[in-house]
PDB file of C-alpha atoms in Angstrom:
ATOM      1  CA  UNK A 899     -11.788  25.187  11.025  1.00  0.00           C
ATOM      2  CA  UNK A 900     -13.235  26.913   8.173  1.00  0.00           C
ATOM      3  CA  UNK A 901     -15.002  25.536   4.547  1.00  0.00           C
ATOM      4  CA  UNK A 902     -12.271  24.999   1.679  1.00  0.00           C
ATOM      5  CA  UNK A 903     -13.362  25.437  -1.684  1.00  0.00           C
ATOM      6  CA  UNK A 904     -13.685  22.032  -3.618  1.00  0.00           C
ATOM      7  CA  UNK A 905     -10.815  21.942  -6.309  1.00  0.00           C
ATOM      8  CA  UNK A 906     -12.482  20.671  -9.673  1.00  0.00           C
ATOM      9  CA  UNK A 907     -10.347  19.399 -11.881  1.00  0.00           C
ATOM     10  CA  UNK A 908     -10.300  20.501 -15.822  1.00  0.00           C
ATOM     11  CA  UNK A 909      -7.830  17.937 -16.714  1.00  0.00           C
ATOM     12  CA  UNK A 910      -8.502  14.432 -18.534  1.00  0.00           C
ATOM     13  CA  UNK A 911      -8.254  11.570 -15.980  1.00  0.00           C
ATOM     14  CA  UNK A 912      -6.234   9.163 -16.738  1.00  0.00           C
ATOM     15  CA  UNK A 913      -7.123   5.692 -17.859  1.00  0.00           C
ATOM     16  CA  UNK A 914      -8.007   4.194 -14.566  1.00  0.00           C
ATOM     17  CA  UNK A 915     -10.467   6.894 -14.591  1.00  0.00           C
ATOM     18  CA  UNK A 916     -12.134   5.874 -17.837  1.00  0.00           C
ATOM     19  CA  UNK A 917     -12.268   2.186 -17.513  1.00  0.00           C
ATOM     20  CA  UNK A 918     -13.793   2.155 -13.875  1.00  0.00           C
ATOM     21  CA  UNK A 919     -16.974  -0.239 -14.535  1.00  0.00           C
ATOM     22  CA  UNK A 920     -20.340   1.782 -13.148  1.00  0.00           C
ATOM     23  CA  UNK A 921     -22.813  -0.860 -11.569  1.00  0.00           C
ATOM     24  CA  UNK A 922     -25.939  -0.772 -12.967  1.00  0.00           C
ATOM     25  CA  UNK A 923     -29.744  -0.910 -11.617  1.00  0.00           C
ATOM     26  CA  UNK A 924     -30.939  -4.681 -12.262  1.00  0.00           C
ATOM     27  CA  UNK A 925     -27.140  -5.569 -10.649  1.00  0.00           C
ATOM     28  CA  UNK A 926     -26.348  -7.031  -7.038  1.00  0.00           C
ATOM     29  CA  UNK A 927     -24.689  -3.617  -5.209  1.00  0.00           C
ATOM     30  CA  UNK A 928     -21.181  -3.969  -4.511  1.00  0.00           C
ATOM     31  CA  UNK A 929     -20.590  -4.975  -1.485  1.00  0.00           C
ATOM     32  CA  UNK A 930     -18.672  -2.815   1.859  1.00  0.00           C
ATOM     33  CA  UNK A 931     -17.682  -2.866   4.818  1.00  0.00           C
ATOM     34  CA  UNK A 932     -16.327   0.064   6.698  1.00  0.00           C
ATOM     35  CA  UNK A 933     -15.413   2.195   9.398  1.00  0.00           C
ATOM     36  CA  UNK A 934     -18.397   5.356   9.607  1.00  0.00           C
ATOM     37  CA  UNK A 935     -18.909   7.870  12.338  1.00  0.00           C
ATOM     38  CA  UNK A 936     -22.371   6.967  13.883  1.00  0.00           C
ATOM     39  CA  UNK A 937     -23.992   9.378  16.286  1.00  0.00           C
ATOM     40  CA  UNK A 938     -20.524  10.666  17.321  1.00  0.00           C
ATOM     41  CA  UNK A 939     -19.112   6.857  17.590  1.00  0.00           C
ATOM     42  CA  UNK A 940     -16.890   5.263  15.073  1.00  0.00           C
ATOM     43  CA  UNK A 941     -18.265   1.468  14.511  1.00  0.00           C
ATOM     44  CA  UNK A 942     -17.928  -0.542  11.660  1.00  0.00           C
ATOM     45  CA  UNK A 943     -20.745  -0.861   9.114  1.00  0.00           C
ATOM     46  CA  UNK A 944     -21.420  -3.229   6.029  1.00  0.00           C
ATOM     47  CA  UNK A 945     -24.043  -3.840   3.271  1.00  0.00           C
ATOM     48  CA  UNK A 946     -25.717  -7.024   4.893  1.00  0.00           C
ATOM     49  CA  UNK A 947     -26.336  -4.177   7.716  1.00  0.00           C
ATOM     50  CA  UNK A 948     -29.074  -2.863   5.723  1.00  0.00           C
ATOM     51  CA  UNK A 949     -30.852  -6.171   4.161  1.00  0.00           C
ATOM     52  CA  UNK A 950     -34.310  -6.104   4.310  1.00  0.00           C
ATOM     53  CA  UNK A 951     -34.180  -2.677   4.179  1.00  0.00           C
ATOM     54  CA  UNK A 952     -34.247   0.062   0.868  1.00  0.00           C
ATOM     55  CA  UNK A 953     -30.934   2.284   1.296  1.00  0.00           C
ATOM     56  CA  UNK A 954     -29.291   5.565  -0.582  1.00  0.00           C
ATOM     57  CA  UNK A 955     -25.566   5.241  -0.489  1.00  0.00           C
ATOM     58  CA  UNK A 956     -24.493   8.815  -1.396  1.00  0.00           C
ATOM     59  CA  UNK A 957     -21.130  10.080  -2.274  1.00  0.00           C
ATOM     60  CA  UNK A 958     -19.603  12.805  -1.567  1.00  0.00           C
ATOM     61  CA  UNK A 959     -16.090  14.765  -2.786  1.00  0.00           C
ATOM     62  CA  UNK A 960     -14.452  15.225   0.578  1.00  0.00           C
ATOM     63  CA  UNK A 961     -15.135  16.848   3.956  1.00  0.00           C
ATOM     64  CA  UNK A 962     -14.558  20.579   4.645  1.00  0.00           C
ATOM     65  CA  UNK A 963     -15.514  21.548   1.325  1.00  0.00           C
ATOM     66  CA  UNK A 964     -18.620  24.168   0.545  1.00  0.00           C
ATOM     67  CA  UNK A 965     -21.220  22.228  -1.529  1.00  0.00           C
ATOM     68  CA  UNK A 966     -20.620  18.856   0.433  1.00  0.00           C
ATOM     69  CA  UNK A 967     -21.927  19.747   4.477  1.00  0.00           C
ATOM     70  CA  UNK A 968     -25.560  21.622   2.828  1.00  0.00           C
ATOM     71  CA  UNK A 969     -25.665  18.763   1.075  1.00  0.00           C
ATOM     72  CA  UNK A 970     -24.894  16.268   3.483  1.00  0.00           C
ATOM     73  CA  UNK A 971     -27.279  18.090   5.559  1.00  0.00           C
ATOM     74  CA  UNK A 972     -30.299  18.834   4.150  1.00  0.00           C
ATOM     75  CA  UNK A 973     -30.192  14.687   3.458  1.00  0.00           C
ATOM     76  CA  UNK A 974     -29.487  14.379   7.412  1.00  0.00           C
ATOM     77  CA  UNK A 975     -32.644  16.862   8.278  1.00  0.00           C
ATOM     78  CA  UNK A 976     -34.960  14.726   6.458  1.00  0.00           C
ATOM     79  CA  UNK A 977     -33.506  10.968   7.398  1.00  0.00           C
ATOM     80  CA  UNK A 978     -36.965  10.658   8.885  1.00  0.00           C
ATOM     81  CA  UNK A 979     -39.080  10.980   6.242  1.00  0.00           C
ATOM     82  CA  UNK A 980     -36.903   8.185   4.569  1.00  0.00           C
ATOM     83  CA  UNK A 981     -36.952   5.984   7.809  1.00  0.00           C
ATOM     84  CA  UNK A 982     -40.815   6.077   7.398  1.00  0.00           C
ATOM     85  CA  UNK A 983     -40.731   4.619   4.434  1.00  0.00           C
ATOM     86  CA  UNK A 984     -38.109   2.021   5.629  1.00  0.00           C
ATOM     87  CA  UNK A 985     -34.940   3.786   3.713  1.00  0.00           C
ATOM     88  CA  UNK A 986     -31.624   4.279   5.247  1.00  0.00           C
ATOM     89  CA  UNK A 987     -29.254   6.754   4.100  1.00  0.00           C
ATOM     90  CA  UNK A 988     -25.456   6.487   4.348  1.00  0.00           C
ATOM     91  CA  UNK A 989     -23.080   9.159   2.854  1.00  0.00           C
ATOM     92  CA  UNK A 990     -19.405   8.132   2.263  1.00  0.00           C
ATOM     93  CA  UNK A 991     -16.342  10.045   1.193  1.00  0.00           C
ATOM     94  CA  UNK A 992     -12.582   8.466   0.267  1.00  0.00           C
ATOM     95  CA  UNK A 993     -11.961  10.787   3.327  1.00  0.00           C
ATOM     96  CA  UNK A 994     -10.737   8.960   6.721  1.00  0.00           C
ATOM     97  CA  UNK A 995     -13.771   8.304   9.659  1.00  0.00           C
ATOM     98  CA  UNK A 996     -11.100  10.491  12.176  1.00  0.00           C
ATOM     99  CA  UNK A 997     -11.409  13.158   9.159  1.00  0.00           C
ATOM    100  CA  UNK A 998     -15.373  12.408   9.420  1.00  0.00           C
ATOM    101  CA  UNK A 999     -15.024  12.765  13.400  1.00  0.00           C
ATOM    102  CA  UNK A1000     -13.408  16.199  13.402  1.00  0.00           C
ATOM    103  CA  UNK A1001     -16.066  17.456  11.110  1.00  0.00           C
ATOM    104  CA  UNK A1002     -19.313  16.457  12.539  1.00  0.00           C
ATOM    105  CA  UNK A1003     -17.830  17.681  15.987  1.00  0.00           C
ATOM    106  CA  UNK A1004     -17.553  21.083  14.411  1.00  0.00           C
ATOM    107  CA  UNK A1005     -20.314  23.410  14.285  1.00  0.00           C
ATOM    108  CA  UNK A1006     -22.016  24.084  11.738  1.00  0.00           C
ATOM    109  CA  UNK A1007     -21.890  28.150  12.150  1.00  0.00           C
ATOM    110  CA  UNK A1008     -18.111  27.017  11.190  1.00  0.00           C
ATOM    111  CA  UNK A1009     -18.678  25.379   8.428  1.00  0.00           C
ATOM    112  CA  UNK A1010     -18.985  21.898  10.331  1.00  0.00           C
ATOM    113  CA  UNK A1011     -22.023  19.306  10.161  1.00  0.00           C
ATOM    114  CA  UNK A1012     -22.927  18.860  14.117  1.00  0.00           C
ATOM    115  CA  UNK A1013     -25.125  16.339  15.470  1.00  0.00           C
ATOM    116  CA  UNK A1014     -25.775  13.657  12.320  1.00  0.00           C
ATOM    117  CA  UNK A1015     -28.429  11.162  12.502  1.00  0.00           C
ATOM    118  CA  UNK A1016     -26.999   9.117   9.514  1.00  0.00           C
ATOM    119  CA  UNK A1017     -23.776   7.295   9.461  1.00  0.00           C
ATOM    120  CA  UNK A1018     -20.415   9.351   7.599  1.00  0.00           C
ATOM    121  CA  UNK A1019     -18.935   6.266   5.748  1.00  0.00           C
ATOM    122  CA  UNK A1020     -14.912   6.367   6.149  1.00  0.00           C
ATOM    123  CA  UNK A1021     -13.509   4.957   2.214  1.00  0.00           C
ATOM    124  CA  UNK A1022      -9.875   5.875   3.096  1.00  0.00           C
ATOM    125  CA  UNK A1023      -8.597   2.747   1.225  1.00  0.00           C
ATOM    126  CA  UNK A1024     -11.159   4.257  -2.001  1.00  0.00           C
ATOM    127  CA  UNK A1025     -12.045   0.695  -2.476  1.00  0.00           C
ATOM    128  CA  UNK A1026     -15.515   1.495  -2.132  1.00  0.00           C
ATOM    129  CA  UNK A1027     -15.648   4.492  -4.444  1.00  0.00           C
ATOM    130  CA  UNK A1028     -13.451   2.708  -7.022  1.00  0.00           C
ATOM    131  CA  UNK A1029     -16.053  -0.433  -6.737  1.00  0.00           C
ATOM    132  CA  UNK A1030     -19.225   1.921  -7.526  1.00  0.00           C
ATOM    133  CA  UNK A1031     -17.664   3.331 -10.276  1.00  0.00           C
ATOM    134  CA  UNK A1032     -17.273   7.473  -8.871  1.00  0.00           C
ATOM    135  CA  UNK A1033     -13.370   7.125  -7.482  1.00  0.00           C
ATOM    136  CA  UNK A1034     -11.329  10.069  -9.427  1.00  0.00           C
ATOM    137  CA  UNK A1035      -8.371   7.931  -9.148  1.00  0.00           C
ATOM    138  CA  UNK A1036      -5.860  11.051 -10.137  1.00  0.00           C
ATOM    139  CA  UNK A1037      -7.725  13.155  -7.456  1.00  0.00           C
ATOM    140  CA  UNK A1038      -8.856  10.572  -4.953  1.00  0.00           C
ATOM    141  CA  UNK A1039     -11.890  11.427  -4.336  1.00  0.00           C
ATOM    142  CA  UNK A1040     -15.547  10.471  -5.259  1.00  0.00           C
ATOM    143  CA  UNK A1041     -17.787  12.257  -7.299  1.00  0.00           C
ATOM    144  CA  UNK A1042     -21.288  12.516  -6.588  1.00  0.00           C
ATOM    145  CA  UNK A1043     -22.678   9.177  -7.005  1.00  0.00           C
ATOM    146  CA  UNK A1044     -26.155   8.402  -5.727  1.00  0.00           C
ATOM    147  CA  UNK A1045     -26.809   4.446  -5.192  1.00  0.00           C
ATOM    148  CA  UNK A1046     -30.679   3.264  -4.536  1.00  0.00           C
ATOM    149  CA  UNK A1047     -30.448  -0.326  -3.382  1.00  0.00           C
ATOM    150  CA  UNK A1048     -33.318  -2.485  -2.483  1.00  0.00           C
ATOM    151  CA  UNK A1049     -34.137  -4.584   0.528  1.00  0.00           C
ATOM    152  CA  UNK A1050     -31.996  -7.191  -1.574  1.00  0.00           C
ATOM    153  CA  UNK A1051     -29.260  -5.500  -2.440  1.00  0.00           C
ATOM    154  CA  UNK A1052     -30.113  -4.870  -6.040  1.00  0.00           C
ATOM    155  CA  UNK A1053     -29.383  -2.037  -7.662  1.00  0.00           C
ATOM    156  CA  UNK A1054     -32.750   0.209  -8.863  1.00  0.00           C
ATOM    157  CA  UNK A1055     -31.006   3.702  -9.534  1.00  0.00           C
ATOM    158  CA  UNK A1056     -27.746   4.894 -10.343  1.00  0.00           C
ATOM    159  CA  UNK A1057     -26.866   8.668 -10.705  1.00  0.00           C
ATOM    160  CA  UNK A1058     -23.308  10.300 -10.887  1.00  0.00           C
ATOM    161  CA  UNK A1059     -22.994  14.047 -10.996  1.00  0.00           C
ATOM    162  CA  UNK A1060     -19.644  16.179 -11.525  1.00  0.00           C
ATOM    163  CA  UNK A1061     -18.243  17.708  -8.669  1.00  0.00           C
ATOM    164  CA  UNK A1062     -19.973  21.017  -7.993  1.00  0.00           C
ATOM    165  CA  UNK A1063     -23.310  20.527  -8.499  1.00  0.00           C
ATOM    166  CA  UNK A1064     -25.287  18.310  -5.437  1.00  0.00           C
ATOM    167  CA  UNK A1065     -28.445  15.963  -5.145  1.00  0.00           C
ATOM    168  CA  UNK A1066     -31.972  16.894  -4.420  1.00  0.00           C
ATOM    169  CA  UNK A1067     -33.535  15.103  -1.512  1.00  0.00           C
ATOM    170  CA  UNK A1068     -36.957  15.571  -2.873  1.00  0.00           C
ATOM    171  CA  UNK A1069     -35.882  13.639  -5.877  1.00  0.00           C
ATOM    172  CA  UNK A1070     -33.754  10.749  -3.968  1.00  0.00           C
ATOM    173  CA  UNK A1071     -37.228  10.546  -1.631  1.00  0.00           C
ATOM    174  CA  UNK A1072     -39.369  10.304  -4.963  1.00  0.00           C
ATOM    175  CA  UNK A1073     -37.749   7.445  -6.415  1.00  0.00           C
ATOM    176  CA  UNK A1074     -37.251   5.453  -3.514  1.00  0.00           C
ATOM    177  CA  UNK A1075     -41.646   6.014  -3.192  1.00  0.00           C
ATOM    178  CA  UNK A1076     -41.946   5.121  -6.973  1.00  0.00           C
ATOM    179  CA  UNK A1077     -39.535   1.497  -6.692  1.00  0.00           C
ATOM    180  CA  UNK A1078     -41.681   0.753  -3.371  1.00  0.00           C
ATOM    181  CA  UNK A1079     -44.934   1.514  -5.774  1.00  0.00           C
ATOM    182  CA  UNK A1080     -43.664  -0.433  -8.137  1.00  0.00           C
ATOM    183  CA  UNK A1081     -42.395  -3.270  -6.195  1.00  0.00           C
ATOM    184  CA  UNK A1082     -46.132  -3.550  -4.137  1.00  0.00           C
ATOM    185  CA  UNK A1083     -48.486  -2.416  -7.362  1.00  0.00           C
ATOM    186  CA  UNK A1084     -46.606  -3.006 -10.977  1.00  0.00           C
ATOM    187  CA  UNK A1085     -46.727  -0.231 -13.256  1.00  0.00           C
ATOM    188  CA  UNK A1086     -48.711   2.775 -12.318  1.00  0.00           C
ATOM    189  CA  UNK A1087     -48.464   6.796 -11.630  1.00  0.00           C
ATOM    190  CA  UNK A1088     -46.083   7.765  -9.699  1.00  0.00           C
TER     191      UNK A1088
END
Protein backbone atom coordinates (compact mmCIF):
# COMPACT_ATOMS: atom_id res chain seq x y z
CA UNK A 1 0.00 0.00 0.00
CA UNK A 2 1.44 3.22 -0.88
CA UNK A 3 0.39 7.23 0.12
CA UNK A 4 -2.28 8.74 -2.45
CA UNK A 5 -2.19 12.27 -2.97
CA UNK A 6 -5.21 14.11 -1.28
CA UNK A 7 -7.55 15.41 -4.16
CA UNK A 8 -8.51 19.14 -3.22
CA UNK A 9 -11.26 20.28 -4.71
CA UNK A 10 -11.41 23.89 -6.64
CA UNK A 11 -15.04 23.67 -7.17
CA UNK A 12 -17.92 25.55 -5.13
CA UNK A 13 -19.68 23.07 -2.77
CA UNK A 14 -22.90 22.91 -3.03
CA UNK A 15 -25.46 24.24 -0.63
CA UNK A 16 -25.32 21.56 1.96
CA UNK A 17 -21.83 22.62 2.11
CA UNK A 18 -22.56 26.24 2.93
CA UNK A 19 -25.33 25.94 5.37
CA UNK A 20 -23.59 23.23 7.64
CA UNK A 21 -23.92 25.08 11.21
CA UNK A 22 -20.10 25.20 12.88
CA UNK A 23 -20.44 24.71 16.79
CA UNK A 24 -19.01 27.26 18.58
CA UNK A 25 -16.69 27.55 21.87
CA UNK A 26 -19.20 28.57 24.83
CA UNK A 27 -21.58 25.55 23.09
CA UNK A 28 -22.25 21.90 24.53
CA UNK A 29 -19.98 19.61 21.82
CA UNK A 30 -22.01 17.55 19.68
CA UNK A 31 -22.36 14.53 20.80
CA UNK A 32 -20.84 10.73 19.14
CA UNK A 33 -20.66 7.62 19.37
CA UNK A 34 -18.60 5.40 17.19
CA UNK A 35 -16.71 2.59 16.07
CA UNK A 36 -12.51 3.66 16.41
CA UNK A 37 -9.53 1.40 16.11
CA UNK A 38 -7.95 1.37 19.67
CA UNK A 39 -4.52 -0.13 20.15
CA UNK A 40 -5.14 -2.46 17.16
CA UNK A 41 -8.88 -3.33 18.52
CA UNK A 42 -12.01 -1.95 17.07
CA UNK A 43 -14.42 -0.94 20.20
CA UNK A 44 -16.93 1.50 20.28
CA UNK A 45 -16.29 4.96 21.74
CA UNK A 46 -18.59 8.02 22.70
CA UNK A 47 -18.34 11.59 24.13
CA UNK A 48 -19.54 10.73 27.79
CA UNK A 49 -16.21 8.44 27.40
CA UNK A 50 -14.17 11.39 27.98
CA UNK A 51 -16.23 13.49 30.80
CA UNK A 52 -14.23 14.75 33.34
CA UNK A 53 -11.61 14.87 31.12
CA UNK A 54 -10.25 17.97 28.48
CA UNK A 55 -10.19 16.27 24.84
CA UNK A 56 -8.96 17.38 21.07
CA UNK A 57 -11.24 15.78 18.57
CA UNK A 58 -9.22 16.24 15.33
CA UNK A 59 -10.29 15.70 11.83
CA UNK A 60 -8.78 14.48 9.28
CA UNK A 61 -9.46 14.21 5.15
CA UNK A 62 -9.13 10.48 4.72
CA UNK A 63 -6.60 7.69 5.29
CA UNK A 64 -3.78 6.88 2.82
CA UNK A 65 -3.33 10.32 1.90
CA UNK A 66 0.26 12.33 2.34
CA UNK A 67 -0.38 15.24 4.77
CA UNK A 68 -2.89 13.16 6.99
CA UNK A 69 -0.43 10.00 8.67
CA UNK A 70 2.63 13.00 9.67
CA UNK A 71 -0.03 14.60 10.94
CA UNK A 72 -1.82 12.05 12.64
CA UNK A 73 1.47 11.14 13.93
CA UNK A 74 3.36 13.66 15.24
CA UNK A 75 -0.18 14.19 17.46
CA UNK A 76 0.20 10.28 18.37
CA UNK A 77 4.13 10.80 19.44
CA UNK A 78 3.24 13.37 21.86
CA UNK A 79 -0.31 11.86 23.37
CA UNK A 80 1.73 11.89 26.55
CA UNK A 81 2.47 15.17 27.08
CA UNK A 82 -1.38 15.78 26.66
CA UNK A 83 -2.27 12.80 29.04
CA UNK A 84 -0.18 14.74 31.68
CA UNK A 85 -2.15 17.39 31.58
CA UNK A 86 -5.35 15.20 31.61
CA UNK A 87 -6.18 15.70 27.62
CA UNK A 88 -7.21 12.97 25.37
CA UNK A 89 -6.84 13.10 21.78
CA UNK A 90 -9.07 11.33 19.24
CA UNK A 91 -8.64 11.78 15.42
CA UNK A 92 -11.62 10.82 13.17
CA UNK A 93 -12.06 10.60 9.43
CA UNK A 94 -15.62 9.90 7.35
CA UNK A 95 -13.33 6.89 6.45
CA UNK A 96 -14.59 3.26 7.72
CA UNK A 97 -12.69 1.79 11.25
CA UNK A 98 -11.77 -1.56 8.76
CA UNK A 99 -10.25 1.37 6.43
CA UNK A 100 -8.61 2.72 9.86
CA UNK A 101 -7.50 -1.06 10.64
CA UNK A 102 -5.65 -1.66 7.37
CA UNK A 103 -3.78 1.53 7.84
CA UNK A 104 -2.42 1.52 11.27
CA UNK A 105 -1.38 -2.22 10.52
CA UNK A 106 0.77 -0.84 7.76
CA UNK A 107 4.10 0.43 8.33
CA UNK A 108 4.92 3.46 8.37
CA UNK A 109 8.19 3.09 5.95
CA UNK A 110 4.97 2.43 3.57
CA UNK A 111 3.27 5.16 4.11
CA UNK A 112 1.16 3.49 7.04
CA UNK A 113 0.72 4.83 10.78
CA UNK A 114 1.88 1.57 12.95
CA UNK A 115 1.43 1.18 16.51
CA UNK A 116 -1.16 4.28 17.62
CA UNK A 117 -1.64 5.15 21.13
CA UNK A 118 -4.81 7.27 20.39
CA UNK A 119 -8.05 5.99 19.12
CA UNK A 120 -8.73 6.37 14.84
CA UNK A 121 -12.47 7.42 15.04
CA UNK A 122 -14.50 5.43 12.16
CA UNK A 123 -17.40 8.44 10.76
CA UNK A 124 -18.44 6.18 7.82
CA UNK A 125 -22.11 7.33 8.20
CA UNK A 126 -20.33 11.34 8.15
CA UNK A 127 -22.80 12.07 10.81
CA UNK A 128 -20.16 13.17 12.97
CA UNK A 129 -18.30 15.39 10.53
CA UNK A 130 -21.59 16.83 9.20
CA UNK A 131 -22.58 17.57 13.09
CA UNK A 132 -19.17 19.61 13.74
CA UNK A 133 -19.61 21.52 10.88
CA UNK A 134 -16.17 20.14 8.53
CA UNK A 135 -18.23 17.29 6.32
CA UNK A 136 -17.51 18.29 2.43
CA UNK A 137 -20.76 16.81 1.65
CA UNK A 138 -19.92 16.75 -2.39
CA UNK A 139 -16.53 15.08 -1.46
CA UNK A 140 -17.33 13.21 1.72
CA UNK A 141 -14.82 13.88 3.61
CA UNK A 142 -13.81 16.19 6.58
CA UNK A 143 -11.68 18.98 6.50
CA UNK A 144 -9.37 19.75 9.12
CA UNK A 145 -11.37 20.64 12.03
CA UNK A 146 -9.75 20.86 15.45
CA UNK A 147 -12.40 20.58 18.49
CA UNK A 148 -11.04 21.52 22.24
CA UNK A 149 -13.73 20.31 24.61
CA UNK A 150 -13.64 20.62 28.30
CA UNK A 151 -14.09 18.16 31.11
CA UNK A 152 -17.88 19.18 30.46
CA UNK A 153 -18.26 18.89 27.17
CA UNK A 154 -18.21 22.54 26.28
CA UNK A 155 -16.77 23.77 23.53
CA UNK A 156 -13.44 26.27 24.25
CA UNK A 157 -11.79 26.23 20.65
CA UNK A 158 -12.84 25.67 17.29
CA UNK A 159 -10.42 25.71 14.25
CA UNK A 160 -11.12 24.46 10.60
CA UNK A 161 -8.34 24.49 8.07
CA UNK A 162 -8.62 23.66 4.16
CA UNK A 163 -7.44 20.50 3.10
CA UNK A 164 -3.69 20.64 2.57
CA UNK A 165 -2.37 22.44 5.15
CA UNK A 166 -2.27 20.40 8.90
CA UNK A 167 -2.32 21.37 12.72
CA UNK A 168 0.54 22.15 14.96
CA UNK A 169 0.72 20.09 18.10
CA UNK A 170 2.62 22.72 19.90
CA UNK A 171 -0.27 25.01 19.34
CA UNK A 172 -3.25 22.36 20.13
CA UNK A 173 -0.91 21.62 23.53
CA UNK A 174 -0.78 25.53 24.20
CA UNK A 175 -4.31 26.16 24.29
CA UNK A 176 -5.43 23.27 26.04
CA UNK A 177 -2.49 24.76 29.02
CA UNK A 178 -4.00 28.32 28.60
CA UNK A 179 -8.13 27.04 29.12
CA UNK A 180 -6.70 24.86 32.18
CA UNK A 181 -4.92 28.38 33.34
CA UNK A 182 -7.77 30.00 32.86
CA UNK A 183 -10.23 27.66 34.25
CA UNK A 184 -7.87 27.28 37.80
CA UNK A 185 -6.50 31.20 37.83
CA UNK A 186 -8.93 33.74 35.68
CA UNK A 187 -7.24 35.92 33.37
CA UNK A 188 -3.52 35.91 33.30
CA UNK A 189 -0.28 35.24 30.90
CA UNK A 190 -0.32 32.53 29.17
Amino acid sequence: LTSVPLRLSHHKHDAKDEYQILPRPQEKAPDFKSQAVISRKISEIKLSDYKGKWLILFFYPMDFTFVCPTEIIAFNDRAGEFKEINCELIACSTDSHFSHFGWINTPRKLSGLGEMKIPIMADFTKSISRSYGVLLEKDGIALRGLFLIDPHGILKHVSVNDLPVGRSVDEALRLVKAFQFFEKHGEGKY
